[in-house]
CSV table of C-alpha atoms in Angstrom, one decimal:
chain,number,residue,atom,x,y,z
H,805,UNK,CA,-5.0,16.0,3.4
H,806,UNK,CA,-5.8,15.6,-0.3
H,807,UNK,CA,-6.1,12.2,-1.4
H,808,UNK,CA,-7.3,10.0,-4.4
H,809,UNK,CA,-10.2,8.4,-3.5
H,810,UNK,CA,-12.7,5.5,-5.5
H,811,UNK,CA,-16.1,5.3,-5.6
H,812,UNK,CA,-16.8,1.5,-5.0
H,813,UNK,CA,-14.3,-1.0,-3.9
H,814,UNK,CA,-15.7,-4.1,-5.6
H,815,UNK,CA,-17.6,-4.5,-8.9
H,816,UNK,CA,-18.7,-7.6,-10.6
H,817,UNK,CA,-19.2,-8.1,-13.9
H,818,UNK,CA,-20.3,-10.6,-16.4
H,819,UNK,CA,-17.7,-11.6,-19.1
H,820,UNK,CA,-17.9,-9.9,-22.2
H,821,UNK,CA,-20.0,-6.6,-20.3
H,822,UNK,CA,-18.5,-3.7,-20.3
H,823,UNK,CA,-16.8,-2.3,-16.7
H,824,UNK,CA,-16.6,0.9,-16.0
H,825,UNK,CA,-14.2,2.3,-12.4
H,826,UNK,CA,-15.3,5.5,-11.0
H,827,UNK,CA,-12.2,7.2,-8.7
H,828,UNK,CA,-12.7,10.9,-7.6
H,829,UNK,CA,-9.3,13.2,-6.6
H,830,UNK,CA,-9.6,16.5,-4.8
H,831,UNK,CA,-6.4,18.0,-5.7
H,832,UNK,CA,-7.8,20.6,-8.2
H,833,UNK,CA,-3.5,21.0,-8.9
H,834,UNK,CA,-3.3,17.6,-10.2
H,835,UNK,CA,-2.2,17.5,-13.8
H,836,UNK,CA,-1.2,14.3,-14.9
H,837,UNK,CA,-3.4,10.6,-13.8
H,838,UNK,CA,-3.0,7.5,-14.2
H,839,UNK,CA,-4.7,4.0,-14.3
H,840,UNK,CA,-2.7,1.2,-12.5
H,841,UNK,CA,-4.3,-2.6,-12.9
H,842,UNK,CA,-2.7,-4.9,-9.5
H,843,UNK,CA,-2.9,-8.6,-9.9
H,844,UNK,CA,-2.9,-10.9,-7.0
H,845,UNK,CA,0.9,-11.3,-5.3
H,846,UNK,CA,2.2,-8.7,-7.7
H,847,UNK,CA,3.1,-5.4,-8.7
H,848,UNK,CA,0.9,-2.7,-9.9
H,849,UNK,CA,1.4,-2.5,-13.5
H,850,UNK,CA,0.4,0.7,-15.7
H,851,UNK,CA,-3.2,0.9,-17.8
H,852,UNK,CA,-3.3,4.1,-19.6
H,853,UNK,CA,-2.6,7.5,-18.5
H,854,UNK,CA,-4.2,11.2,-19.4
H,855,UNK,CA,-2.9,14.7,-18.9
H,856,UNK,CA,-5.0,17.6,-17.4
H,857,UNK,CA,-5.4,19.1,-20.9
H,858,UNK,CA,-7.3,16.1,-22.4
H,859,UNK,CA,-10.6,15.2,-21.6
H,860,UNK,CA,-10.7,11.5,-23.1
H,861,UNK,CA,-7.6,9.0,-24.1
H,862,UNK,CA,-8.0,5.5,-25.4
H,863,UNK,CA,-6.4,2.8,-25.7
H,864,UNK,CA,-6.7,-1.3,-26.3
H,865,UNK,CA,-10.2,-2.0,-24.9
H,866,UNK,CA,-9.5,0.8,-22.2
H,867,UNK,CA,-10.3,3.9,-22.1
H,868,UNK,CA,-9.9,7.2,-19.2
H,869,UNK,CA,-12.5,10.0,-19.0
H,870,UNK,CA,-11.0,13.0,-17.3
H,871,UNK,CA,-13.7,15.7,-15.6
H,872,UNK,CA,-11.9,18.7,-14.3
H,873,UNK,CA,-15.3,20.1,-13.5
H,874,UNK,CA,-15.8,17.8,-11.0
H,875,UNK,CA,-12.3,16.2,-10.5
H,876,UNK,CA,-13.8,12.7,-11.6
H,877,UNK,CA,-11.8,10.0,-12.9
H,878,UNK,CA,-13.2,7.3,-14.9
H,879,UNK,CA,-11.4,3.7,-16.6
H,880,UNK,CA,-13.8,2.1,-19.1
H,881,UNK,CA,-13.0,-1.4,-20.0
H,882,UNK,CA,-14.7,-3.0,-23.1
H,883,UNK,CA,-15.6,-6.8,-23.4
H,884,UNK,CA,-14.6,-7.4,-20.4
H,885,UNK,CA,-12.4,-10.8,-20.0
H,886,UNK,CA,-11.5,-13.3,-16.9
H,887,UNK,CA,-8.0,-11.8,-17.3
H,888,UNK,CA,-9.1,-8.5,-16.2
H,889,UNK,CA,-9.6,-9.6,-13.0
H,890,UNK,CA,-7.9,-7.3,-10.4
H,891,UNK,CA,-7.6,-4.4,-8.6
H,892,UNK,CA,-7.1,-1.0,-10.3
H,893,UNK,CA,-6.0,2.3,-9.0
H,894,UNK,CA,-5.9,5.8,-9.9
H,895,UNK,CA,-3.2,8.0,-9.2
H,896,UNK,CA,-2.8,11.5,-9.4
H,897,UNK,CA,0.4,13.5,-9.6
H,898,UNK,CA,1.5,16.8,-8.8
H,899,UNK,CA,4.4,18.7,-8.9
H,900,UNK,CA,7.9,17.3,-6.5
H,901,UNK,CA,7.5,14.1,-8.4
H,902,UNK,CA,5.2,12.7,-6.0
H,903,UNK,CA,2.2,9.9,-7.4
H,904,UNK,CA,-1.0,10.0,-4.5
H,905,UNK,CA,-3.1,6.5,-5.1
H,906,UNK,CA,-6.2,5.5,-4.0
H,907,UNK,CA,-7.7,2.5,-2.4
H,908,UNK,CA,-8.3,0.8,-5.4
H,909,UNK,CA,-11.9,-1.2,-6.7
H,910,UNK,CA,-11.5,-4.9,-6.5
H,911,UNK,CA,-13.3,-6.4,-10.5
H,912,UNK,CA,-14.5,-9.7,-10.3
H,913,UNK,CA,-15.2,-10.8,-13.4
H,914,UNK,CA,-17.9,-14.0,-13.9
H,915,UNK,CA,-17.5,-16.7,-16.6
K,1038,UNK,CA,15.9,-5.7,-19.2
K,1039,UNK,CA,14.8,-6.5,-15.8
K,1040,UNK,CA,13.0,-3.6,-15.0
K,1041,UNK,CA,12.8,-3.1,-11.3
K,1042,UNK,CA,14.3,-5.7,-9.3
K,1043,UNK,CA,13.9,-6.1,-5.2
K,1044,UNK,CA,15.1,-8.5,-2.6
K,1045,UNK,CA,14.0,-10.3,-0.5
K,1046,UNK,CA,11.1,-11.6,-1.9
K,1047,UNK,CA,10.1,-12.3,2.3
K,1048,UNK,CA,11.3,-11.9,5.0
K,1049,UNK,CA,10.3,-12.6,8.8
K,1050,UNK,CA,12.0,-9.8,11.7
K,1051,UNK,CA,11.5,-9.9,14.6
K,1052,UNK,CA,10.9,-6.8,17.1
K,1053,UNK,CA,13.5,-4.4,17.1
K,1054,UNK,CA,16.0,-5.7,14.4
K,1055,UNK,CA,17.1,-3.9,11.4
K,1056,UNK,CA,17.1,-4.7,7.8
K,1057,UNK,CA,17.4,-3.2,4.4
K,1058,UNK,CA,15.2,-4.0,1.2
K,1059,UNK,CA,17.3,-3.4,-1.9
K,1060,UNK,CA,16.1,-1.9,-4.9
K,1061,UNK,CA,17.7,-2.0,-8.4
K,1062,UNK,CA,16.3,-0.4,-12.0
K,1063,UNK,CA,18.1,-1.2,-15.1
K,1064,UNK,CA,15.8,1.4,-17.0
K,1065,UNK,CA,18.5,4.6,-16.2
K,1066,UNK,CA,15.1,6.4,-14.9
K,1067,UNK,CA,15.9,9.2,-12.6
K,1068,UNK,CA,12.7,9.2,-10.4
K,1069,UNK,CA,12.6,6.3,-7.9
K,1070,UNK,CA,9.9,5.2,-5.4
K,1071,UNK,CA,8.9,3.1,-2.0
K,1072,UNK,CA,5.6,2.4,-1.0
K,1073,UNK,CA,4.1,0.0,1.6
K,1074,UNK,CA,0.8,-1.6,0.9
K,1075,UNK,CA,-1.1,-3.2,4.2
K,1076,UNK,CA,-3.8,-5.4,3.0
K,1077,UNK,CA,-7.0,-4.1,1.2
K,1078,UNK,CA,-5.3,-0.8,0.6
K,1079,UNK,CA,-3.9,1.1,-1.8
K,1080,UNK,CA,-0.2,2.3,-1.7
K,1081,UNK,CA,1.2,5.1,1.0
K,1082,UNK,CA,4.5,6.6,0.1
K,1083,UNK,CA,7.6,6.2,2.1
K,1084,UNK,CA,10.4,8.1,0.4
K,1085,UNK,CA,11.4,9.1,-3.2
K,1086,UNK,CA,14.1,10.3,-4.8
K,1087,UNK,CA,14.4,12.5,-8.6
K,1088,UNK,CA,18.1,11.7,-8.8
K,1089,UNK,CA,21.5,10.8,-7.2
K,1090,UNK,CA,22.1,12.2,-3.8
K,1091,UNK,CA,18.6,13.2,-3.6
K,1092,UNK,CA,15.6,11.9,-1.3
K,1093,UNK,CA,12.8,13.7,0.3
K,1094,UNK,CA,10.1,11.9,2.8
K,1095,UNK,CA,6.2,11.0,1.7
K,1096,UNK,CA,3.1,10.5,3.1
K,1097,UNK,CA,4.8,7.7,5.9
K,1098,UNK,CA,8.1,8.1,6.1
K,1099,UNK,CA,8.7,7.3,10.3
K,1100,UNK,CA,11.0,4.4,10.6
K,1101,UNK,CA,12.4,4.2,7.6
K,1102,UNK,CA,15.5,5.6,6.2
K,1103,UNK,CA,16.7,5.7,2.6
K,1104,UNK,CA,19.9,6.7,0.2
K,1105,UNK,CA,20.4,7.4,-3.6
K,1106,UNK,CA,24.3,6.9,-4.1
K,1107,UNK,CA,23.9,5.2,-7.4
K,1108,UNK,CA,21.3,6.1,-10.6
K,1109,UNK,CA,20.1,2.3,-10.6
K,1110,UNK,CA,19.7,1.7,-6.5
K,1111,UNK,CA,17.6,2.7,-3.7
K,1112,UNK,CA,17.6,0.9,-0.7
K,1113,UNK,CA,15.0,1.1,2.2
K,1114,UNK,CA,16.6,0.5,5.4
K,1115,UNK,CA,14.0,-0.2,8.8
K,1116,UNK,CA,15.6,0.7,11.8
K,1117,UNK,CA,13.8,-1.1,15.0
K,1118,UNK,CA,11.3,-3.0,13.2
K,1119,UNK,CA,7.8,-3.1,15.0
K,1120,UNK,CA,4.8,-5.1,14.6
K,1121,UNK,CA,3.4,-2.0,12.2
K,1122,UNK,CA,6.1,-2.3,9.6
K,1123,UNK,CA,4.2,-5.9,8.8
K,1124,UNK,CA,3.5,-4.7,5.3
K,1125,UNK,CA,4.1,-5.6,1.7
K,1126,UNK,CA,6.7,-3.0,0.2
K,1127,UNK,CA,7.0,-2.1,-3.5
K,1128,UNK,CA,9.8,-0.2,-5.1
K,1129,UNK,CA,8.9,2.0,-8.3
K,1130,UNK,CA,10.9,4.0,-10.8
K,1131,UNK,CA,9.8,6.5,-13.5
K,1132,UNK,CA,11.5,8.4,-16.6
K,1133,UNK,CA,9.7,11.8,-14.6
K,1134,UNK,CA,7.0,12.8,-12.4
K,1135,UNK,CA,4.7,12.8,-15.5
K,1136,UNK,CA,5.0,9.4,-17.2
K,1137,UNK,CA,4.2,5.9,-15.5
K,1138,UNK,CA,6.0,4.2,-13.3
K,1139,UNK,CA,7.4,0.6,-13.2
K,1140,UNK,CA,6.8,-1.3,-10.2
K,1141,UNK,CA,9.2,-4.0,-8.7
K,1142,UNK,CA,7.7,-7.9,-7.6
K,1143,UNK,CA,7.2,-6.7,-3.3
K,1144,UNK,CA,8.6,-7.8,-0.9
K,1145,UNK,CA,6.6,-9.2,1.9
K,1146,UNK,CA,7.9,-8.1,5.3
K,1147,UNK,CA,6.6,-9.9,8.7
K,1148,UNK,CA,7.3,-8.4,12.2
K,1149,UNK,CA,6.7,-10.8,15.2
């Protein structure tokens, strides 16, 4: 079946770099995506989101690239801080109110 | 507001009994959610609902049964719990299909 999918499911990075999290969807009727960040023992917790008819959105220190071309989903996080430590996920939506997530990319972030 | 609100927090079952996780949103959002998260993983979808009196199945829906009486509640109710319902389950609500949604604390459900 269709699914959201991420590249990598760890990334380390040094404190004050810059991360970037790949995810790849394959539903070419997807139209609406979402960045959810999942700290340890809790709830996922919304980023940033960005429709199908924008190619870029920003927001504090994050930002989502959108690629229709290739259906490539990308979360770019600037200065990276200890805080952002966690797992984030992509989701995609459809229609019938239904959110498909992927595995999700573990960031380790080192003092 | 509380947002989204479940309980129990954890729970142990054993084989075969029953139990239902409660749900509660204080947010009047229409769209409501279950998923179950096994560890390293991402989220699988149990059931949702887009309003009162309405539910329709997800990706894993098999021993679980839901209901929508009320705008704010959505129970999950697992019928004959087995060892593969050993899970952590989170309940979500959303103003639509298209903007975010808010995620409850999990509840952490053991079957021995």
């Amino acid at each position: 079946g269709e699914s959201v999918g991420l590249h990598l499911p760890t990334l380390s990075v040094q404190e004050g770099d810059n991360s970037i999290i790949n995810c790849a969807y394959s539903n070419s009727a997807s139209d609406y995506f979402i960045w959810y960040k999942q700290e340890s023992g809790k709830g996922p917790q919304f980023i940033i989101d960005i429709r199908s008819n924008m190619d870029k959105r920003q927001g504090q220190r994050v930002t989502v690239l959108l690629n229709k071309t290739v259906k490539h989903l990308s979360l770019q996080i600037a200065a990276t801080q200890p805080g952002d430590s966690a797992v984030y996920f992509c989701a995609e939506n459809t229609n019938a109110g239904k959110s498909t997530f992927g595995d999700g990319t573990t960031l380790t972030v080192k003092p | 507001n509380a947002g989204v609100t479940q309980t129990p927090k954890f729970r142990i079952l054993k084989i075969g009994q029953s139990m239902t996780l409660q749900c509660t949103q204080d947010m009047n959002h229409n769209y409501m959610y279950w998923y179950r998260q096994d560890p390293g993983m991402g989220l699988k979808l149990i059931y949702y609902s887009v309003g009162a009196g309405i539910t329709d199945k997800g990706e894993v829906p098999n021993g679980y049964n839901v209901s929508r009486s009320t705008t704010e509640d959505f129970p999950l109710r697992l019928e004959l719990a087995a060892p593969s319902q050993t899970s952590v389950y989170f309940c979500a609500s959303s103003y639509s299909d298209r903007y975010e949604q808010y995620f409850g604390p999990g509840t952490r459900l053991t079957v021995t």
